[in-house]
Tab-separated table of C-alpha atoms (C1' of nucleotides) in Angstrom:
chain	number	residue	atom	x	y	z
J	1	MET	CA	-67.053	-12.187	29.553
J	2	GLY	CA	-64.557	-9.422	28.971
J	3	TYR	CA	-64.158	-5.664	28.789
J	4	TYR	CA	-63.329	-3.188	26.069
J	5	ILE	CA	-60.487	-0.854	26.647
J	6	GLY	CA	-62.818	2.041	27.507
J	7	GLN	CA	-64.503	0.079	30.258
J	8	VAL	CA	-61.132	-0.898	31.668
J	9	ALA	CA	-60.091	2.744	31.563
J	10	GLN	CA	-63.136	3.636	33.644
J	11	LYS	CA	-62.570	0.813	36.112
J	12	THR	CA	-58.897	1.575	36.634
J	13	GLY	CA	-58.741	5.316	36.237
J	14	LEU	CA	-56.085	4.905	33.565
J	15	SER	CA	-56.648	6.371	30.120
J	16	THR	CA	-57.077	4.217	27.036
J	17	HIS	CA	-53.866	5.806	25.790
J	18	THR	CA	-52.039	4.653	28.868
J	19	LEU	CA	-53.471	1.143	28.617
J	20	ARG	CA	-52.252	0.834	25.006
J	21	TYR	CA	-48.947	2.317	26.066
J	22	TYR	CA	-48.602	-0.282	28.829
J	23	GLU	CA	-49.372	-3.016	26.343
J	24	LYS	CA	-46.782	-1.671	23.929
J	25	GLU	CA	-44.238	-1.623	26.755
J	26	GLY	CA	-44.926	-5.301	27.413
J	27	LEU	CA	-46.861	-4.880	30.647
J	28	LEU	CA	-50.079	-6.497	29.415
J	29	PRO	CA	-48.997	-9.527	27.407
J	30	TYR	CA	-52.089	-11.588	28.147
J	31	VAL	CA	-54.715	-9.251	26.709
J	32	LYS	CA	-56.523	-10.981	23.860
J	33	LYS	CA	-58.173	-9.410	20.833
J	34	ASN	CA	-61.500	-10.391	19.307
J	35	GLY	CA	-62.042	-11.264	15.665
J	36	SER	CA	-62.169	-7.618	14.678
J	37	GLY	CA	-58.984	-6.691	16.477
J	38	LEU	CA	-60.561	-5.013	19.493
J	39	ARG	CA	-58.844	-5.664	22.831
J	40	ILE	CA	-60.852	-7.772	25.225
J	41	PHE	CA	-59.623	-7.546	28.788
J	42	SER	CA	-60.366	-10.555	31.015
J	43	ASP	CA	-60.649	-10.546	34.787
J	44	THR	CA	-57.156	-11.979	34.850
J	45	ASP	CA	-55.984	-8.923	32.926
J	46	LEU	CA	-57.668	-6.712	35.494
J	47	ASN	CA	-55.806	-8.586	38.207
J	48	TRP	CA	-52.577	-7.893	36.376
J	49	LEU	CA	-53.493	-4.235	36.231
J	50	SER	CA	-54.083	-4.314	39.947
J	51	ILE	CA	-50.611	-5.719	40.543
J	52	ILE	CA	-49.125	-3.200	38.164
J	53	GLU	CA	-50.894	-0.461	40.123
J	54	CYS	CA	-49.570	-1.831	43.400
J	55	LEU	CA	-45.990	-1.970	42.206
J	56	LYS	CA	-46.102	1.337	40.380
J	57	GLU	CA	-47.740	3.226	43.249
J	58	THR	CA	-45.144	1.898	45.637
J	59	GLY	CA	-42.358	3.245	43.493
J	60	MET	CA	-41.344	0.507	41.080
J	61	PRO	CA	-40.479	1.794	37.609
J	62	LEU	CA	-42.318	0.300	34.640
J	63	LYS	CA	-39.101	-1.448	33.585
J	64	GLY	CA	-39.054	-3.357	36.865
J	65	ILE	CA	-42.685	-4.305	36.466
J	66	LYS	CA	-41.971	-5.511	32.950
J	67	GLN	CA	-39.150	-7.672	34.259
J	68	TYR	CA	-41.597	-9.303	36.662
J	69	ILE	CA	-44.082	-9.947	33.898
J	70	ASP	CA	-41.387	-11.371	31.666
J	71	TRP	CA	-40.470	-13.778	34.445
J	72	ASP	CA	-44.127	-14.752	34.789
J	73	LYS	CA	-44.206	-15.562	31.089
J	74	GLU	CA	-41.205	-17.844	31.502
J	75	GLY	CA	-43.130	-20.036	33.944
J	76	ASN	CA	-42.174	-21.927	37.071
J	77	LYS	CA	-38.446	-21.813	36.512
J	78	THR	CA	-38.428	-18.139	37.545
J	79	LEU	CA	-40.384	-18.582	40.794
J	80	ASN	CA	-37.296	-17.851	42.852
J	81	LYS	CA	-36.597	-14.637	41.030
J	82	ARG	CA	-40.142	-13.447	41.441
J	83	LEU	CA	-40.131	-14.235	45.150
J	84	GLU	CA	-36.851	-12.401	45.527
J	85	MET	CA	-38.160	-9.386	43.662
J	86	PHE	CA	-41.225	-9.131	45.928
J	87	GLU	CA	-39.056	-9.533	49.006
J	88	ASN	CA	-36.753	-6.780	47.796
J	89	HIS	CA	-39.682	-4.596	46.961
J	90	LYS	CA	-41.200	-5.151	50.388
J	91	LYS	CA	-37.965	-3.965	51.907
J	92	HIS	CA	-38.029	-0.913	49.672
J	93	VAL	CA	-41.564	-0.069	50.723
J	94	GLU	CA	-40.694	-0.523	54.381
J	95	GLU	CA	-37.795	1.872	53.941
J	96	GLN	CA	-40.072	4.389	52.273
J	97	ILE	CA	-42.474	4.224	55.181
J	98	GLU	CA	-39.654	4.660	57.666
J	99	LYS	CA	-38.331	7.590	55.719
J	100	TYR	CA	-41.727	9.232	55.684
J	101	GLN	CA	-42.124	8.697	59.410
J	102	LYS	CA	-38.707	10.184	60.048
J	103	TYR	CA	-39.481	13.324	58.040
J	104	MET	CA	-42.878	13.561	59.699
J	105	GLN	CA	-41.126	14.567	62.913
J	106	LYS	CA	-39.561	17.517	61.180
J	107	ILE	CA	-42.899	18.488	59.688
J	108	ASP	CA	-44.572	18.290	63.096
J	109	TYR	CA	-41.862	20.516	64.520
J	110	LYS	CA	-42.442	23.048	61.748
J	111	ILE	CA	-46.163	22.993	62.406
J	112	ASN	CA	-45.476	23.718	66.067
J	113	VAL	CA	-43.242	26.610	65.146
J	114	TYR	CA	-45.699	28.149	62.715
J	115	ARG	CA	-48.672	27.687	65.071
J	116	GLU	CA	-46.770	29.623	67.683
J	117	ALA	CA	-45.607	32.150	65.097
J	118	VAL	CA	-49.150	32.730	63.891
J	119	LYS	CA	-50.190	33.224	67.498
J	120	CYS	CA	-47.584	35.875	68.287
J	121	GLY	CA	-47.267	37.246	64.758
J	122	ASP	CA	-43.502	36.838	64.557
J	123	LEU	CA	-41.437	33.849	63.447
J	124	GLN	CA	-38.283	34.829	65.354
J	125	LYS	CA	-40.140	35.234	68.629
J	126	ALA	CA	-41.815	31.886	68.126
J	127	LEU	CA	-38.490	30.203	67.472
J	128	LYS	CA	-37.036	31.567	70.712
J	129	LYS	CA	-40.085	30.520	72.679
J	130	ILE	CA	-39.960	26.966	71.348
J	131	LYS	CA	-36.233	26.487	71.694
Q	1	MET	CA	-17.389	30.759	58.109
Q	2	GLY	CA	-19.036	29.264	55.051
Q	3	TYR	CA	-18.751	26.448	52.528
Q	4	TYR	CA	-17.989	26.234	48.846
Q	5	ILE	CA	-20.465	24.439	46.669
Q	6	GLY	CA	-18.325	21.293	46.528
Q	7	GLN	CA	-18.250	20.985	50.308
Q	8	VAL	CA	-22.007	21.404	50.431
Q	9	ALA	CA	-22.358	18.756	47.749
Q	10	GLN	CA	-20.423	16.352	49.942
Q	11	LYS	CA	-22.366	17.223	53.068
Q	12	THR	CA	-25.773	16.873	51.438
Q	13	GLY	CA	-25.213	14.159	48.859
Q	14	LEU	CA	-26.516	16.481	46.172
Q	15	SER	CA	-24.308	17.245	43.176
Q	16	THR	CA	-22.929	20.727	42.558
Q	17	HIS	CA	-25.043	20.718	39.404
Q	18	THR	CA	-28.156	20.092	41.422
Q	19	LEU	CA	-27.264	22.806	43.943
Q	20	ARG	CA	-26.861	25.384	41.182
Q	21	TYR	CA	-30.045	24.149	39.592
Q	22	TYR	CA	-31.894	24.593	42.897
Q	23	GLU	CA	-30.526	28.105	43.190
Q	24	LYS	CA	-31.599	28.920	39.631
Q	25	GLU	CA	-35.068	27.644	40.439
Q	26	GLY	CA	-35.279	30.019	43.375
Q	27	LEU	CA	-34.891	27.427	46.134
Q	28	LEU	CA	-31.742	28.929	47.629
Q	29	PRO	CA	-32.274	32.676	47.616
Q	30	TYR	CA	-30.137	33.359	50.657
Q	31	VAL	CA	-26.840	31.965	49.355
Q	32	LYS	CA	-24.229	34.731	49.095
Q	33	LYS	CA	-21.291	34.990	46.742
Q	34	ASN	CA	-17.784	36.152	47.541
Q	35	GLY	CA	-15.914	38.907	45.673
Q	36	SER	CA	-14.995	36.556	42.836
Q	37	GLY	CA	-18.511	35.272	42.326
Q	38	LEU	CA	-18.107	31.925	44.088
Q	39	ARG	CA	-21.039	30.779	46.178
Q	40	ILE	CA	-20.498	30.723	49.946
Q	41	PHE	CA	-23.089	28.628	51.771
Q	42	SER	CA	-23.813	29.529	55.392
Q	43	ASP	CA	-25.162	27.230	58.114
Q	44	THR	CA	-28.527	28.842	57.545
Q	45	ASP	CA	-28.337	27.784	53.913
Q	46	LEU	CA	-27.592	24.237	55.040
Q	47	ASN	CA	-30.702	24.379	57.221
Q	48	TRP	CA	-32.708	25.442	54.227
Q	49	LEU	CA	-31.287	22.509	52.296
Q	50	SER	CA	-32.401	20.244	55.101
Q	51	ILE	CA	-35.951	21.534	54.849
Q	52	ILE	CA	-35.851	21.238	51.086
Q	53	GLU	CA	-34.723	17.635	51.494
Q	54	CYS	CA	-37.537	16.926	53.921
Q	55	LEU	CA	-40.205	18.340	51.642
Q	56	LYS	CA	-38.783	16.855	48.456
Q	57	GLU	CA	-38.285	13.384	49.916
Q	58	THR	CA	-41.844	13.371	51.159
Q	59	GLY	CA	-43.158	14.092	47.686
Q	60	MET	CA	-43.459	17.844	47.386
Q	61	PRO	CA	-42.529	19.068	43.905
Q	62	LEU	CA	-39.833	21.739	43.673
Q	63	LYS	CA	-42.478	24.271	42.673
Q	64	GLY	CA	-44.262	23.776	45.965
Q	65	ILE	CA	-41.016	24.170	47.858
Q	66	LYS	CA	-40.314	27.355	45.958
Q	67	GLN	CA	-43.697	28.707	46.924
Q	68	TYR	CA	-42.838	28.104	50.548
Q	69	ILE	CA	-39.507	29.871	50.185
Q	70	ASP	CA	-41.159	32.780	48.418
Q	71	TRP	CA	-43.562	33.101	51.349
Q	72	ASP	CA	-40.619	33.051	53.727
Q	73	LYS	CA	-39.055	35.913	51.823
Q	74	GLU	CA	-42.241	37.906	52.210
Q	75	GLY	CA	-41.938	37.818	55.995
Q	76	ASN	CA	-44.443	37.524	58.817
Q	77	LYS	CA	-47.504	38.400	56.775
Q	78	THR	CA	-47.385	34.910	55.197
Q	79	LEU	CA	-47.144	32.958	58.454
Q	80	ASN	CA	-50.672	31.641	58.034
Q	81	LYS	CA	-50.002	30.400	54.538
Q	82	ARG	CA	-46.866	28.613	55.624
Q	83	LEU	CA	-48.630	26.981	58.536
Q	84	GLU	CA	-51.414	25.861	56.257
Q	85	MET	CA	-48.952	24.476	53.738
Q	86	PHE	CA	-47.195	22.377	56.375
Q	87	GLU	CA	-50.525	21.152	57.709
Q	88	ASN	CA	-51.615	20.147	54.219
Q	89	HIS	CA	-48.301	18.502	53.597
Q	90	LYS	CA	-48.535	16.546	56.829
Q	91	LYS	CA	-51.873	15.228	55.647
Q	92	HIS	CA	-50.358	14.319	52.319
Q	93	VAL	CA	-47.545	12.385	54.000
Q	94	GLU	CA	-49.999	10.590	56.231
Q	95	GLU	CA	-51.973	9.555	53.179
Q	96	GLN	CA	-48.822	8.342	51.481
Q	97	ILE	CA	-47.991	6.189	54.493
Q	98	GLU	CA	-51.500	4.754	54.525
Q	99	LYS	CA	-51.300	4.029	50.816
Q	100	TYR	CA	-47.995	2.229	51.246
Q	101	GLN	CA	-49.378	0.223	54.141
Q	102	LYS	CA	-52.403	-0.748	52.092
Q	103	TYR	CA	-50.278	-1.966	49.176
Q	104	MET	CA	-47.968	-3.722	51.618
Q	105	GLN	CA	-50.755	-6.211	52.327
Q	106	LYS	CA	-50.871	-7.134	48.686
Q	107	ILE	CA	-47.107	-7.484	48.580
Q	108	ASP	CA	-47.163	-9.706	51.674
Q	109	TYR	CA	-49.796	-11.886	50.054
Q	110	LYS	CA	-47.644	-12.213	46.955
Q	111	ILE	CA	-44.650	-13.149	49.044
Q	112	ASN	CA	-46.727	-15.861	50.704
Q	113	VAL	CA	-47.824	-17.176	47.350
Q	114	TYR	CA	-44.333	-17.262	45.898
Q	115	ARG	CA	-42.819	-18.811	49.028
Q	116	GLU	CA	-45.304	-21.620	48.746
Q	117	ALA	CA	-44.778	-21.799	44.978
Q	118	VAL	CA	-41.021	-22.056	45.380
Q	119	LYS	CA	-41.589	-24.835	47.913
Q	120	CYS	CA	-43.787	-26.935	45.673
Q	121	GLY	CA	-42.310	-25.788	42.366
Q	122	ASP	CA	-45.626	-24.757	40.857
Q	123	LEU	CA	-47.492	-21.466	41.054
Q	124	GLN	CA	-50.923	-22.897	40.324
Q	125	LYS	CA	-50.627	-25.511	43.051
Q	126	ALA	CA	-49.472	-22.845	45.493
Q	127	LEU	CA	-52.445	-20.634	44.647
Q	128	LYS	CA	-54.895	-23.476	45.303
Q	129	LYS	CA	-53.216	-24.339	48.567
Q	130	ILE	CA	-53.363	-20.770	49.817
Q	131	LYS	CA	-56.896	-20.015	48.695
N	1	DA	C1'	-77.796	4.606	10.021
N	2	DT	C1'	-75.266	7.030	12.746
N	3	DA	C1'	-72.840	8.224	16.879
N	4	DA	C1'	-69.586	6.505	19.851
N	5	DT	C1'	-65.868	3.634	20.435
N	6	DC	C1'	-62.115	1.244	18.791
N	7	DC	C1'	-57.986	0.060	15.730
N	8	DT	C1'	-52.874	1.086	13.950
N	9	DT	C1'	-48.624	3.577	13.261
N	10	DA	C1'	-45.653	7.016	13.994
N	11	DA	C1'	-44.067	10.969	15.781
N	12	DA	C1'	-44.100	15.072	18.515
N	13	DG	C1'	-44.891	17.298	22.846
N	14	DT	C1'	-45.004	17.533	28.011
N	15	DT	C1'	-43.311	17.706	32.760
N	16	DA	C1'	-40.181	17.136	36.503
N	17	DA	C1'	-35.854	16.864	37.987
N	18	DA	C1'	-31.971	16.651	37.048
N	19	DT	C1'	-27.383	15.971	34.355
N	20	DC	C1'	-23.984	17.219	31.111
N	21	DT	C1'	-20.983	20.276	28.197
N	22	DA	C1'	-17.789	23.784	27.131
N	23	DA	C1'	-15.090	27.592	27.727
N	24	DA	C1'	-13.554	30.668	31.030
N	25	DT	C1'	-12.243	31.993	35.831
N	26	DC	C1'	-10.821	31.316	40.739
N	27	DT	C1'	-8.348	29.129	44.735
N	28	DA	C1'	-4.992	26.505	47.063
N	29	DT	C1'	-0.678	24.284	47.163
N	30	DC	C1'	4.199	23.535	46.066
X	1	DG	C1'	4.239	31.872	39.979
X	2	DA	C1'	2.858	27.627	37.966
X	3	DT	C1'	-0.546	24.395	38.054
X	4	DA	C1'	-4.174	21.175	39.524
X	5	DG	C1'	-8.539	21.187	40.976
X	6	DA	C1'	-12.866	23.717	41.906
X	7	DT	C1'	-16.122	27.012	40.309
X	8	DT	C1'	-18.593	30.053	37.011
X	9	DT	C1'	-22.175	30.627	33.175
X	10	DA	C1'	-25.565	29.464	29.620
X	11	DG	C1'	-27.556	26.247	27.206
X	12	DA	C1'	-28.202	21.384	25.547
X	13	DT	C1'	-29.437	16.719	26.719
X	14	DT	C1'	-31.511	12.964	29.412
X	15	DT	C1'	-35.064	9.965	31.579
X	16	DA	C1'	-39.584	8.346	32.922
X	17	DA	C1'	-44.054	8.105	32.074
X	18	DC	C1'	-47.102	9.558	29.866
X	19	DT	C1'	-50.152	12.667	26.534
X	20	DT	C1'	-51.374	14.428	22.257
X	21	DT	C1'	-51.893	14.610	17.388
X	22	DA	C1'	-52.924	12.994	13.091
X	23	DA	C1'	-54.589	10.162	9.454
X	24	DG	C1'	-57.620	6.955	8.041
X	25	DG	C1'	-60.310	3.303	8.782
X	26	DA	C1'	-63.202	-0.502	11.289
X	27	DT	C1'	-66.589	-2.012	14.805
X	28	DT	C1'	-70.305	-1.722	18.001
X	29	DA	C1'	-74.412	-0.020	20.214
X	30	DT	C1'	-78.853	2.343	19.842
DNA sequence: ATAATCCTTAAAGTTAAATCTAAATCTATC
DNA sequence: GATAGATTTAGATTTAACTTTAAGGATTAT
């Protein structure tokens, strides 16, 4: 009915160092300790880690994630703020995707150029051919 | 027939500091200097900056970009390597997009939850309703 | 009982990508 | 030709997110 930090490290791919670091930074306020002082992670804590992963991997800095967790700790009076933060973050992620798709066109063009260049052995010739 | 560093900074949105830093790191090897030692950026240099932007904004570290530029300097014998690098990078960008789309589902779920929670004023109630 | 895992604190080191500082020099305008 | 604003260099500093080190001890699993 709980996991030691090493097991959580394995499950998440994070190091035990990083997990303690996250806790120190206030990102894991709900992790309990047993009588001997060892951290016992619950399934709820793993869910938190999954949200942290989601936000971090989509570009939110740890400070922003901490803000969200602080709001969670404050309870229902911060529901609006949390909704707003997810809506803003969604927008941010959408913009990231659009940006990536935009640059993808340039990358595809470059691939075309270099495929042609490899074929004829000369970049300048390839550029003329494609233009 | 060329731009001073400040003009390039304005055009690109990069700072003059950053432009000099890029040059120092070997990312702008083609930029010339005038008789007094001031940098004069050509349109070709601006094109390079545009490629650098594309690669950087899609997650390539400056080191990787430098590698590409070094290959360019070596001429046609590295065409294969450059093609391969763009193909790999395309794959990387595709994976990024997929990752973002995957996490977007989680974000959308959270938005649903918090919208409902804001409506009824209680996160726990909202969670039960949605599940 | 002993090896593996965990604890704390505190500080130093790392990496990437800038960003800033200072003193000196160049360019453009009046 | 004076002067304000831009540019030069080398080197120091910053920020984020870890990662490592160390010391010294406690707990857990086999």
